[in-house]
Short mmCIF file of N, CA, C and O in Angstrom, two decimals:
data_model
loop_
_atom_site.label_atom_id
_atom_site.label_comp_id
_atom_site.label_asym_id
_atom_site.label_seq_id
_atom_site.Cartn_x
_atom_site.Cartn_y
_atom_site.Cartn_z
N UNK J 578 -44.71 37.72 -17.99
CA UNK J 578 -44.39 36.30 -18.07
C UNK J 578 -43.14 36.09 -18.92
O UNK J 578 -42.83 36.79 -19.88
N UNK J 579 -42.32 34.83 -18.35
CA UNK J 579 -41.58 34.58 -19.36
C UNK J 579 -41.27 33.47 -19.74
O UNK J 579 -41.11 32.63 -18.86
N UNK J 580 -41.08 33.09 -21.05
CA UNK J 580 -41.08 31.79 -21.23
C UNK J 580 -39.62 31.10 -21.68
O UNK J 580 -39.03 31.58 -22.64
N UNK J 581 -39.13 30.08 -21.04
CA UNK J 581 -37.99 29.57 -21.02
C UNK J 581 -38.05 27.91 -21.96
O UNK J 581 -39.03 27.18 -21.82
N UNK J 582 -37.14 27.59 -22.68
CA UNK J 582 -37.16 26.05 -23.42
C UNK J 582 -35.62 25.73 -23.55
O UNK J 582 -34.90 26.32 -24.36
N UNK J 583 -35.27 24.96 -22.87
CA UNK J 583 -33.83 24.44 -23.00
C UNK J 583 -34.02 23.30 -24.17
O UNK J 583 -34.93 22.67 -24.70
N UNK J 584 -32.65 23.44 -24.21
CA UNK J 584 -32.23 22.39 -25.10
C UNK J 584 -30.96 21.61 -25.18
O UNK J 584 -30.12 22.21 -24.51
N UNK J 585 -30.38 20.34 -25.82
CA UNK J 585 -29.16 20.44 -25.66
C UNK J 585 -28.42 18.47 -24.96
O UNK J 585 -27.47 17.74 -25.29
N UNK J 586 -29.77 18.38 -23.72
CA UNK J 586 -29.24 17.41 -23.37
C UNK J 586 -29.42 16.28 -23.92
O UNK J 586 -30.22 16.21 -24.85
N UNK J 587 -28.65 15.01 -23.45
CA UNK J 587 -28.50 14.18 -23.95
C UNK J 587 -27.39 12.86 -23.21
O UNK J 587 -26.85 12.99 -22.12
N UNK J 588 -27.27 11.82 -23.97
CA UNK J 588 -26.51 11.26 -23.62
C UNK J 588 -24.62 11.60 -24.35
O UNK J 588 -24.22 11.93 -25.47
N UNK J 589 -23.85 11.26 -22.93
CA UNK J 589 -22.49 11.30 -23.19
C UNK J 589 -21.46 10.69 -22.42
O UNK J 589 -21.85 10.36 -21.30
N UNK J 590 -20.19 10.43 -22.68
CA UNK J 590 -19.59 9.57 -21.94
C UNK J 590 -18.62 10.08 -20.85
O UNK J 590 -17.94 11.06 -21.16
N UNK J 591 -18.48 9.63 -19.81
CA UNK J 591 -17.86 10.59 -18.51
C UNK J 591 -16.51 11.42 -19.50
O UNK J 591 -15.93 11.06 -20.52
N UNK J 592 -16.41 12.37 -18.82
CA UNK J 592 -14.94 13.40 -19.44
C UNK J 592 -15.12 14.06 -20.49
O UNK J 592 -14.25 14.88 -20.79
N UNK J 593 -16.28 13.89 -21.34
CA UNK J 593 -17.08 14.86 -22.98
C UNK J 593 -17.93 15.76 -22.72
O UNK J 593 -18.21 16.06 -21.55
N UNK J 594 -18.37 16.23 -23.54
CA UNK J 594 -18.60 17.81 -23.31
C UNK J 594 -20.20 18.10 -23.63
O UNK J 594 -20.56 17.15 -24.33
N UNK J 595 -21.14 18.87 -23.45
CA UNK J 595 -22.48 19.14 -23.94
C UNK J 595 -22.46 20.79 -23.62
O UNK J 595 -21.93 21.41 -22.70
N UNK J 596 -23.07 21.13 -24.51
CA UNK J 596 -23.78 22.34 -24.16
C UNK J 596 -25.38 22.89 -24.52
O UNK J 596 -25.91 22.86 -25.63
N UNK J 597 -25.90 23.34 -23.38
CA UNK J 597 -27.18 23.17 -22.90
C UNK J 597 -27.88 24.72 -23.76
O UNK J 597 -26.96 25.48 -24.04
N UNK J 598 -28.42 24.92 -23.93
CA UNK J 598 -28.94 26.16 -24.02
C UNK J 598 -30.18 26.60 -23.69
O UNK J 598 -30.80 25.58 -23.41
N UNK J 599 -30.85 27.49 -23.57
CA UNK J 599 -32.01 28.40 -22.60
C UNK J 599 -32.61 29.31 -23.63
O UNK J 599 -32.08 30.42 -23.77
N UNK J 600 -33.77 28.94 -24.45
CA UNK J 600 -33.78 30.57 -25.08
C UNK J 600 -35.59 31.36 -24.25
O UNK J 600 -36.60 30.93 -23.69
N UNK J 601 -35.29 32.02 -24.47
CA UNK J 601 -36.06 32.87 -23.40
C UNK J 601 -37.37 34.23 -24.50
O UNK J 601 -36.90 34.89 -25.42
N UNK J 602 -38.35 34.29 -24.25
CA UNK J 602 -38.82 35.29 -24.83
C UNK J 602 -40.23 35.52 -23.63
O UNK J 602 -40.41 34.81 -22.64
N UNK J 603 -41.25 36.89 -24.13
CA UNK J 603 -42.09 37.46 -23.10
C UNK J 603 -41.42 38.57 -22.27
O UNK J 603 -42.25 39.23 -21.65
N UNK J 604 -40.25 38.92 -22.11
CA UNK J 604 -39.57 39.71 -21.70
C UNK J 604 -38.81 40.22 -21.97
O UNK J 604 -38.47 39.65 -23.00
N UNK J 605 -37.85 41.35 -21.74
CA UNK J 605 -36.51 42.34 -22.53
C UNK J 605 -35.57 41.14 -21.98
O UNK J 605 -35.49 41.20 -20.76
N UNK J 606 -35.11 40.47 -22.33
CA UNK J 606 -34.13 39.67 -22.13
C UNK J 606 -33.22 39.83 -21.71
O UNK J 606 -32.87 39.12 -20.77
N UNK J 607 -32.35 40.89 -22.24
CA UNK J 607 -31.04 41.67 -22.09
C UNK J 607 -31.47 41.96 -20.32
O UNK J 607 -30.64 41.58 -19.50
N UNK J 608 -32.59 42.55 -19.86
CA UNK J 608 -32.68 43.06 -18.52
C UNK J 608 -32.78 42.09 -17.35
O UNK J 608 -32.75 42.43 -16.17
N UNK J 609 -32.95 40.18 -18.08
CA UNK J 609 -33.28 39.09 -17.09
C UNK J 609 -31.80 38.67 -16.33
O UNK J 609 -30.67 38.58 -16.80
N UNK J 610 -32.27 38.48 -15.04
CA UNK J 610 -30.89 37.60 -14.19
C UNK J 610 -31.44 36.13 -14.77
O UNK J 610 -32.60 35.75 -14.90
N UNK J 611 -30.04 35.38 -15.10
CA UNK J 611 -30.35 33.84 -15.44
C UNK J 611 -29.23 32.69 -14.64
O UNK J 611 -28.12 32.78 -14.14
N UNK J 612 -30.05 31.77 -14.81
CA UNK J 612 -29.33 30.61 -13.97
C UNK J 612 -29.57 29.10 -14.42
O UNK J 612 -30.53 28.61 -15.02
N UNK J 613 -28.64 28.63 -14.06
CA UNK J 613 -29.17 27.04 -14.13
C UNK J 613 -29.46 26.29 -12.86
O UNK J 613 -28.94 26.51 -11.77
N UNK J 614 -30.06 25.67 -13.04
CA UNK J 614 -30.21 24.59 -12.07
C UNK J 614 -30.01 22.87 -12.36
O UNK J 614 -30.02 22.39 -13.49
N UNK J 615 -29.84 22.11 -11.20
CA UNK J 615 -29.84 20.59 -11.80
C UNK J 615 -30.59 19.92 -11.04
O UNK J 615 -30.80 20.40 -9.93
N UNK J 616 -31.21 18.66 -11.37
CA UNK J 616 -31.85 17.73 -9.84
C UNK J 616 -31.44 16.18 -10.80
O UNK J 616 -31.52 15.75 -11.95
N UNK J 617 -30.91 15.74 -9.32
CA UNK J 617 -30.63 14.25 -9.66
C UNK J 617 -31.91 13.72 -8.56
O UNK J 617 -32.41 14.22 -7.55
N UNK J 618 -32.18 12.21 -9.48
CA UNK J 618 -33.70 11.33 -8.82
C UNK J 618 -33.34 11.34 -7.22
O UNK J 618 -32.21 10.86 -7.19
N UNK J 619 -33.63 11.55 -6.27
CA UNK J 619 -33.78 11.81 -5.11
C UNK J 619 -33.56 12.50 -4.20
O UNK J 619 -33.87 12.48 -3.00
N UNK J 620 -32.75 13.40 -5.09
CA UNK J 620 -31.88 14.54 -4.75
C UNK J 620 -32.50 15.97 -4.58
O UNK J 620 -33.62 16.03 -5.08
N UNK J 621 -32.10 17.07 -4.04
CA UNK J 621 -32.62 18.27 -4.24
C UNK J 621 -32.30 19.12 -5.14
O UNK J 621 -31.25 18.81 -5.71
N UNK J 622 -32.80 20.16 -5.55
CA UNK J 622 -32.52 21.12 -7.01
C UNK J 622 -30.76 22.04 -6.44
O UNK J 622 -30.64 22.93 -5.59
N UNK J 623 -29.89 21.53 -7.12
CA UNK J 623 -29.04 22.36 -6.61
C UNK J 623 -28.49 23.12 -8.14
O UNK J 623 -28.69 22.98 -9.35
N UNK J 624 -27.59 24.10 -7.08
CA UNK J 624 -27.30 25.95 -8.08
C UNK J 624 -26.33 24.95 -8.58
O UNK J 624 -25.85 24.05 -7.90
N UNK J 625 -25.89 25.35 -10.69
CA UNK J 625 -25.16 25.32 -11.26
C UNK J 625 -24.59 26.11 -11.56
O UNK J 625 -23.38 25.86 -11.55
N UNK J 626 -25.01 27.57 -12.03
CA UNK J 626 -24.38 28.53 -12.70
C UNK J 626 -25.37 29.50 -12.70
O UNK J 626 -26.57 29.23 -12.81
N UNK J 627 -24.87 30.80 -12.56
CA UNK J 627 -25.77 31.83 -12.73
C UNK J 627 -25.24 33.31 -13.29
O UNK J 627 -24.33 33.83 -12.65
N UNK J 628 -25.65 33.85 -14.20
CA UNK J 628 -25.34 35.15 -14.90
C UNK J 628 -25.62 36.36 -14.53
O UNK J 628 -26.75 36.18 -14.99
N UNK J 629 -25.68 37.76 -14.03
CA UNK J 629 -26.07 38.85 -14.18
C UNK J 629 -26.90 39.26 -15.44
O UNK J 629 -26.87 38.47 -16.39
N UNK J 630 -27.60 40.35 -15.54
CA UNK J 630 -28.34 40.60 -16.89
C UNK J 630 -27.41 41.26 -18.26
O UNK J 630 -27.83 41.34 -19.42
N UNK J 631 -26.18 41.65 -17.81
CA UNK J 631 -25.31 42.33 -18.48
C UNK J 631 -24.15 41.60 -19.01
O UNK J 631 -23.29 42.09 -19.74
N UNK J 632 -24.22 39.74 -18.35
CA UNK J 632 -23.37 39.27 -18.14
C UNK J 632 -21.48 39.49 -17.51
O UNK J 632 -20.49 38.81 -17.79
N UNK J 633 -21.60 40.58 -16.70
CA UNK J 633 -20.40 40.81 -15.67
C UNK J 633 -20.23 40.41 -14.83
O UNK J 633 -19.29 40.78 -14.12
N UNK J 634 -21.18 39.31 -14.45
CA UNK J 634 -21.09 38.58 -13.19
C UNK J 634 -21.38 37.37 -13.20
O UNK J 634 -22.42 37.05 -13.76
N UNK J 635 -20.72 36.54 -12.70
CA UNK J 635 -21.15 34.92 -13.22
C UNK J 635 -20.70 34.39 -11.56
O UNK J 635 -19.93 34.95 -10.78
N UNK J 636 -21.57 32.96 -11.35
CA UNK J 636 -21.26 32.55 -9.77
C UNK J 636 -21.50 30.89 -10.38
O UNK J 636 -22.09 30.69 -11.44
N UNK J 637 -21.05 30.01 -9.69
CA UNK J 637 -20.70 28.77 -10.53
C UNK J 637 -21.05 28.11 -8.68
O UNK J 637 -20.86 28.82 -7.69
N UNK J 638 -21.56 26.68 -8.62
CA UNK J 638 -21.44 25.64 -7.56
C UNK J 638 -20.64 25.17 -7.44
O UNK J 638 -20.47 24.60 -8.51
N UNK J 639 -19.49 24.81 -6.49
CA UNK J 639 -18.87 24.43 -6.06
C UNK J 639 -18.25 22.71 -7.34
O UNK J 639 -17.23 22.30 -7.89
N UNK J 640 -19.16 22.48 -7.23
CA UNK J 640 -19.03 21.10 -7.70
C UNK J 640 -18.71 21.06 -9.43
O UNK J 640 -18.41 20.00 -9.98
N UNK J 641 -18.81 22.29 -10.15
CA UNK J 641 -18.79 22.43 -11.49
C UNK J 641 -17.97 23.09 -11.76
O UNK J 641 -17.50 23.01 -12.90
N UNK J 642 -17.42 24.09 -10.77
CA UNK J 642 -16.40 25.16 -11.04
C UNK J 642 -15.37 24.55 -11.37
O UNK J 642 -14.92 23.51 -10.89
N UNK J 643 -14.70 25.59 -12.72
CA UNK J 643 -13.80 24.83 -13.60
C UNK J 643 -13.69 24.40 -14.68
O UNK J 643 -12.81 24.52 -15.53
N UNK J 644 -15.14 23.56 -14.62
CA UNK J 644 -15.46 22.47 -15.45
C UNK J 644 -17.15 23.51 -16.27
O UNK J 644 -17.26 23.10 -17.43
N UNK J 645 -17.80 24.11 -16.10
CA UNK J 645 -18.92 24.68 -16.89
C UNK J 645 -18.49 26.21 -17.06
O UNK J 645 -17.50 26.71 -16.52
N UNK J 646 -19.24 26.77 -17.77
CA UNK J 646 -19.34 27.92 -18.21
C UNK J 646 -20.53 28.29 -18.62
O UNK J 646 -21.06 27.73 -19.58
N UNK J 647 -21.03 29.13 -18.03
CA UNK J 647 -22.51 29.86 -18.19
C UNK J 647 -21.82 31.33 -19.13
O UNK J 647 -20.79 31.99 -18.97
N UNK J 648 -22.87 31.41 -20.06
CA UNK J 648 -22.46 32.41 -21.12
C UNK J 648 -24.11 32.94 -21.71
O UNK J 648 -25.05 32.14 -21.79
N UNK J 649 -24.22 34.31 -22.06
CA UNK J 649 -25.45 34.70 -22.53
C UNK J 649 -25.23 35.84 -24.36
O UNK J 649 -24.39 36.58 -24.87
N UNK J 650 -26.32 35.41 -24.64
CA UNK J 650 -26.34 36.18 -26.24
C UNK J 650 -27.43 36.98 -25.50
O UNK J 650 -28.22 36.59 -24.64
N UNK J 651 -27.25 38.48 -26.15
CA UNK J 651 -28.77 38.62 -25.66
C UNK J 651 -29.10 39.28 -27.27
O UNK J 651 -30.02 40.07 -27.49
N UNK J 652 -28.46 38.96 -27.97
CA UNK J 652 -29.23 39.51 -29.60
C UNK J 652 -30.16 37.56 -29.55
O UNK J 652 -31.23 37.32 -30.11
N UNK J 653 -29.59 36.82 -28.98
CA UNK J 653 -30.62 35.65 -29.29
C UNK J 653 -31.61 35.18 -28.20
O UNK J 653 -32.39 34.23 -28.29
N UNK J 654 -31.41 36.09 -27.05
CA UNK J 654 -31.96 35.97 -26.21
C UNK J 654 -31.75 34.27 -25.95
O UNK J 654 -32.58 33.36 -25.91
N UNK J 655 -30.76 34.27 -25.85
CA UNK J 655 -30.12 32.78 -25.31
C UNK J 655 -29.24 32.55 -24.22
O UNK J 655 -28.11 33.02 -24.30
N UNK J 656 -29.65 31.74 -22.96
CA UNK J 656 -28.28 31.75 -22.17
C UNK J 656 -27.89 30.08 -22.58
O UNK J 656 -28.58 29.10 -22.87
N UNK J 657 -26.25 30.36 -22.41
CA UNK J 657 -25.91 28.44 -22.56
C UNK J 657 -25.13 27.99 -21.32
O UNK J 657 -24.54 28.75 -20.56
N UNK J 658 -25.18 27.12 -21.26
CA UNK J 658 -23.91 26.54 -20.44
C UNK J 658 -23.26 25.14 -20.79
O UNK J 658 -23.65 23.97 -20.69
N UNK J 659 -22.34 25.62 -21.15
CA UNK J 659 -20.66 25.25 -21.92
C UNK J 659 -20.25 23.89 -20.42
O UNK J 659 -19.96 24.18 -19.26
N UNK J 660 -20.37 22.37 -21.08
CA UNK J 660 -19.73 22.02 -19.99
C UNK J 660 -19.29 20.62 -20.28
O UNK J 660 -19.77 19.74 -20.99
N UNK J 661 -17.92 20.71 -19.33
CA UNK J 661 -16.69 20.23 -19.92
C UNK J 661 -16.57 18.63 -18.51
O UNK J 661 -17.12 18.25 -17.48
N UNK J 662 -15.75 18.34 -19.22
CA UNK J 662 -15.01 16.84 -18.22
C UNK J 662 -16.35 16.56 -17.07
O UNK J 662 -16.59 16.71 -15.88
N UNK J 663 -16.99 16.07 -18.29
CA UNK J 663 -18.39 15.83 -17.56
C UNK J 663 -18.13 14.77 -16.52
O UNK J 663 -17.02 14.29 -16.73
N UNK J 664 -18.88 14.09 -15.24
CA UNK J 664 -18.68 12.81 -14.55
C UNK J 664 -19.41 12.72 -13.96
O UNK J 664 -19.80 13.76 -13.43
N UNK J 665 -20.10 11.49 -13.65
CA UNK J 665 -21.20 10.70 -13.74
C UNK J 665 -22.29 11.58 -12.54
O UNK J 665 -23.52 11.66 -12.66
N UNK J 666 -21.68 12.03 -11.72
CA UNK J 666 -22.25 13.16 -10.34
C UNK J 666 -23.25 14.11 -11.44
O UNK J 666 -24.42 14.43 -11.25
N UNK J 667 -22.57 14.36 -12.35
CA UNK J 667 -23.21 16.02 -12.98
C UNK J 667 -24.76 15.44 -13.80
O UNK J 667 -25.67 16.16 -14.21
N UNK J 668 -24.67 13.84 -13.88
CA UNK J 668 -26.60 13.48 -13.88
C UNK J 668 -27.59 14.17 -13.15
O UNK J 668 -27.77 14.29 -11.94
N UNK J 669 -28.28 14.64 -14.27
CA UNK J 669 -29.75 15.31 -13.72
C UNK J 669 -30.44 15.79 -14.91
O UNK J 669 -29.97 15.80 -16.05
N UNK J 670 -31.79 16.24 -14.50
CA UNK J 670 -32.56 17.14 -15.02
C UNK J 670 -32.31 18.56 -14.70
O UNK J 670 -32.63 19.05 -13.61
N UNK J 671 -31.62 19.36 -15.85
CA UNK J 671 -31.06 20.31 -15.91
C UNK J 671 -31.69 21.59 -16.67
O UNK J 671 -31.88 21.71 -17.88
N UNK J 672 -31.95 22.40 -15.75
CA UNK J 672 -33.47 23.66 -15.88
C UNK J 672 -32.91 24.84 -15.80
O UNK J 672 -32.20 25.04 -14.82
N UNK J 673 -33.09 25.88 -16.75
CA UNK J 673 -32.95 27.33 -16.29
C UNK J 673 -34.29 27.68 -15.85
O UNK J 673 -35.36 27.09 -15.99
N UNK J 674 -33.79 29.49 -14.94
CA UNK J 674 -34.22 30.10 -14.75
C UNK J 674 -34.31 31.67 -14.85
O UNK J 674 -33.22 32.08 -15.25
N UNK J 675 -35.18 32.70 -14.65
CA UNK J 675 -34.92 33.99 -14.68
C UNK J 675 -35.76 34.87 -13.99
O UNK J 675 -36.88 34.45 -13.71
N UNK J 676 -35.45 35.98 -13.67
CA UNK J 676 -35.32 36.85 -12.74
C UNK J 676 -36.01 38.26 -13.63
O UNK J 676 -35.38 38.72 -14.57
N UNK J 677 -37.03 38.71 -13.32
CA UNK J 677 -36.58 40.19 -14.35
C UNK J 677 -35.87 41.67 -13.83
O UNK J 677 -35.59 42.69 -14.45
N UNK J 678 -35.73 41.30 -12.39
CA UNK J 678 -35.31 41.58 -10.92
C UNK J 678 -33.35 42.09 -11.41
O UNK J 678 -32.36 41.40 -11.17
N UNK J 679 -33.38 43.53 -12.16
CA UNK J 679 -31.82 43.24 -12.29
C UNK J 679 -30.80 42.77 -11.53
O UNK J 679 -29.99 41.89 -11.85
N UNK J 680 -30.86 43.46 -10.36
CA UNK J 680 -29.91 42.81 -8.63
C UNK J 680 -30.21 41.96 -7.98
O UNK J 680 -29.98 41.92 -6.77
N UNK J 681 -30.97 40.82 -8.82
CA UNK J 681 -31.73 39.55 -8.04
C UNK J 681 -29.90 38.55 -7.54
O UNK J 681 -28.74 38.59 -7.94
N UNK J 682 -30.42 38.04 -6.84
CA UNK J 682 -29.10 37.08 -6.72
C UNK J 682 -29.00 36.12 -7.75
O UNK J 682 -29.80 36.01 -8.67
N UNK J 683 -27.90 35.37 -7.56
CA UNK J 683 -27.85 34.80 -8.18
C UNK J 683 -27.73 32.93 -8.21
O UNK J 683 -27.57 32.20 -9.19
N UNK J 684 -27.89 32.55 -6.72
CA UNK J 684 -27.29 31.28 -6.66
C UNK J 684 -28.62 30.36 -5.65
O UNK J 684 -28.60 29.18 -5.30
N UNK J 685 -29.47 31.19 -5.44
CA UNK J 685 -30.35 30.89 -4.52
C UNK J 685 -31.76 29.84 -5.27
O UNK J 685 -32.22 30.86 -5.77
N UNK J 686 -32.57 28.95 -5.64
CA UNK J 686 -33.62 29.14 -5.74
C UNK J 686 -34.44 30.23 -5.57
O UNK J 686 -34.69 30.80 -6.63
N UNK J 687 -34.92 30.68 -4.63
CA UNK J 687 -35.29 31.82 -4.10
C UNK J 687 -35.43 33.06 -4.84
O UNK J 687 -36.31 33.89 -4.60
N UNK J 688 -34.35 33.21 -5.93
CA UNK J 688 -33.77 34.25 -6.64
C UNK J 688 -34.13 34.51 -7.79
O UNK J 688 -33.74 35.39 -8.55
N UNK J 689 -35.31 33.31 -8.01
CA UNK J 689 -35.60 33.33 -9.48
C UNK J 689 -37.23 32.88 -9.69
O UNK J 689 -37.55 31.83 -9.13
N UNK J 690 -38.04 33.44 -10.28
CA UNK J 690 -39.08 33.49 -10.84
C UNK J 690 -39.81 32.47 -11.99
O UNK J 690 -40.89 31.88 -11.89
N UNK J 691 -39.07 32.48 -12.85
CA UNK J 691 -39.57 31.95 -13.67
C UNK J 691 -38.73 30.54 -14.38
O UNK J 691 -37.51 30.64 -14.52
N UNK J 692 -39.22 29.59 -14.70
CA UNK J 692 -38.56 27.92 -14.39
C UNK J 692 -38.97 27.50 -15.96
O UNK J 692 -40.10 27.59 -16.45
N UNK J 693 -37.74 27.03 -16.60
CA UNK J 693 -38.12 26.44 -17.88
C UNK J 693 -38.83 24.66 -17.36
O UNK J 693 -39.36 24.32 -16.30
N UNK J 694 -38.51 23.85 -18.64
CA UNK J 694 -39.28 22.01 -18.10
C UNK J 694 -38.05 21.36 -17.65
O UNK J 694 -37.99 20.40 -16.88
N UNK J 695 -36.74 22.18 -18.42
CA UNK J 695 -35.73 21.24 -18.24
C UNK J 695 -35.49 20.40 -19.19
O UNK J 695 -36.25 20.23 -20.14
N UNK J 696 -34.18 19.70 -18.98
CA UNK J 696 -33.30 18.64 -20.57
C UNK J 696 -32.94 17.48 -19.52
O UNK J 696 -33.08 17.59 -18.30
N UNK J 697 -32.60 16.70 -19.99
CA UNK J 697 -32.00 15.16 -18.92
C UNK J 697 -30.45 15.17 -20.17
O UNK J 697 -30.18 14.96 -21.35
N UNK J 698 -29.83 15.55 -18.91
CA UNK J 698 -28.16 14.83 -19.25
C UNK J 698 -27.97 14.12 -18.30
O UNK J 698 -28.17 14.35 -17.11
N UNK J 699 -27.37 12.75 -19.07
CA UNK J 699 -26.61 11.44 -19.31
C UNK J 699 -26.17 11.17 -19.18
O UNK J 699 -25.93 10.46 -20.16
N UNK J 700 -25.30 10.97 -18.28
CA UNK J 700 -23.43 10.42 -18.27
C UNK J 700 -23.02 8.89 -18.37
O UNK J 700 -23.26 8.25 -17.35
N UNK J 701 -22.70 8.51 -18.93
CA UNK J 701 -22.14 7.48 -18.82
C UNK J 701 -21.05 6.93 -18.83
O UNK J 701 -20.43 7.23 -19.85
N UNK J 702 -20.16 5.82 -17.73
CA UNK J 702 -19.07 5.85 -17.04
C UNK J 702 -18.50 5.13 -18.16
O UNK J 702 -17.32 4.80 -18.13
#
């Protein structure tokens, strides 16, 4: 099992910055694939960012690229994601996930196992 608790969100004003964080324990950490996810109210869960276990590989959604950065500690067994020129679209409930699966993918639902509760970021125009 593994257990995931973000943290981080909040309210902010379109174009400012938050960073989210994931800390993770129940498992070797260093060996988990991680990811984020987002869901806006009616919307479906779509891919934000996702890491390799070694962090050498990073894959970003279309819609954030640029603008976030997924980054991992693994002495804190923490993943974050760094994110910039926020706008009003990037509202949601915003959830990691992990994999203990080293070559799991990375951008899929599908790809991931285990689901933190999630943070609610804010935007405001």
């Amino acid at each position: 099992q593994v257990q995931l608790v973000e943290s981080g969100g909040g309210l902010v004003q379109a174009g400012g910055s938050l960073r989210l964080s994931c800390a993770a324990s129940g498992r070797t950490f260093s060996r988990l694939v991680m990811g984020w996810f987002r869901q806006a109210p009616g919307k479906e869960r779509e891919f934000v960012a996702g890491i390799s276990w070694n962090g050498d590989t990073t894959s970003y959604g279309n819609s954030v690229k640029g603008r976030f950065v997924i980054s991992r500690d693994n002495v804190k067994n923490t993943v974050y994601l760094h994110m910039n020129n926020l706008k009003p679209e990037d509202m949601g409930i915003y959830a990691c996930a992990a994999n203990p699966q080293v070559n799991a993918g990375l951008r899929s639902t599908y790809d991931y196992i285990y689901w933190g509760q999630g943070t609610q970021v804010t935007i405001s125009s």
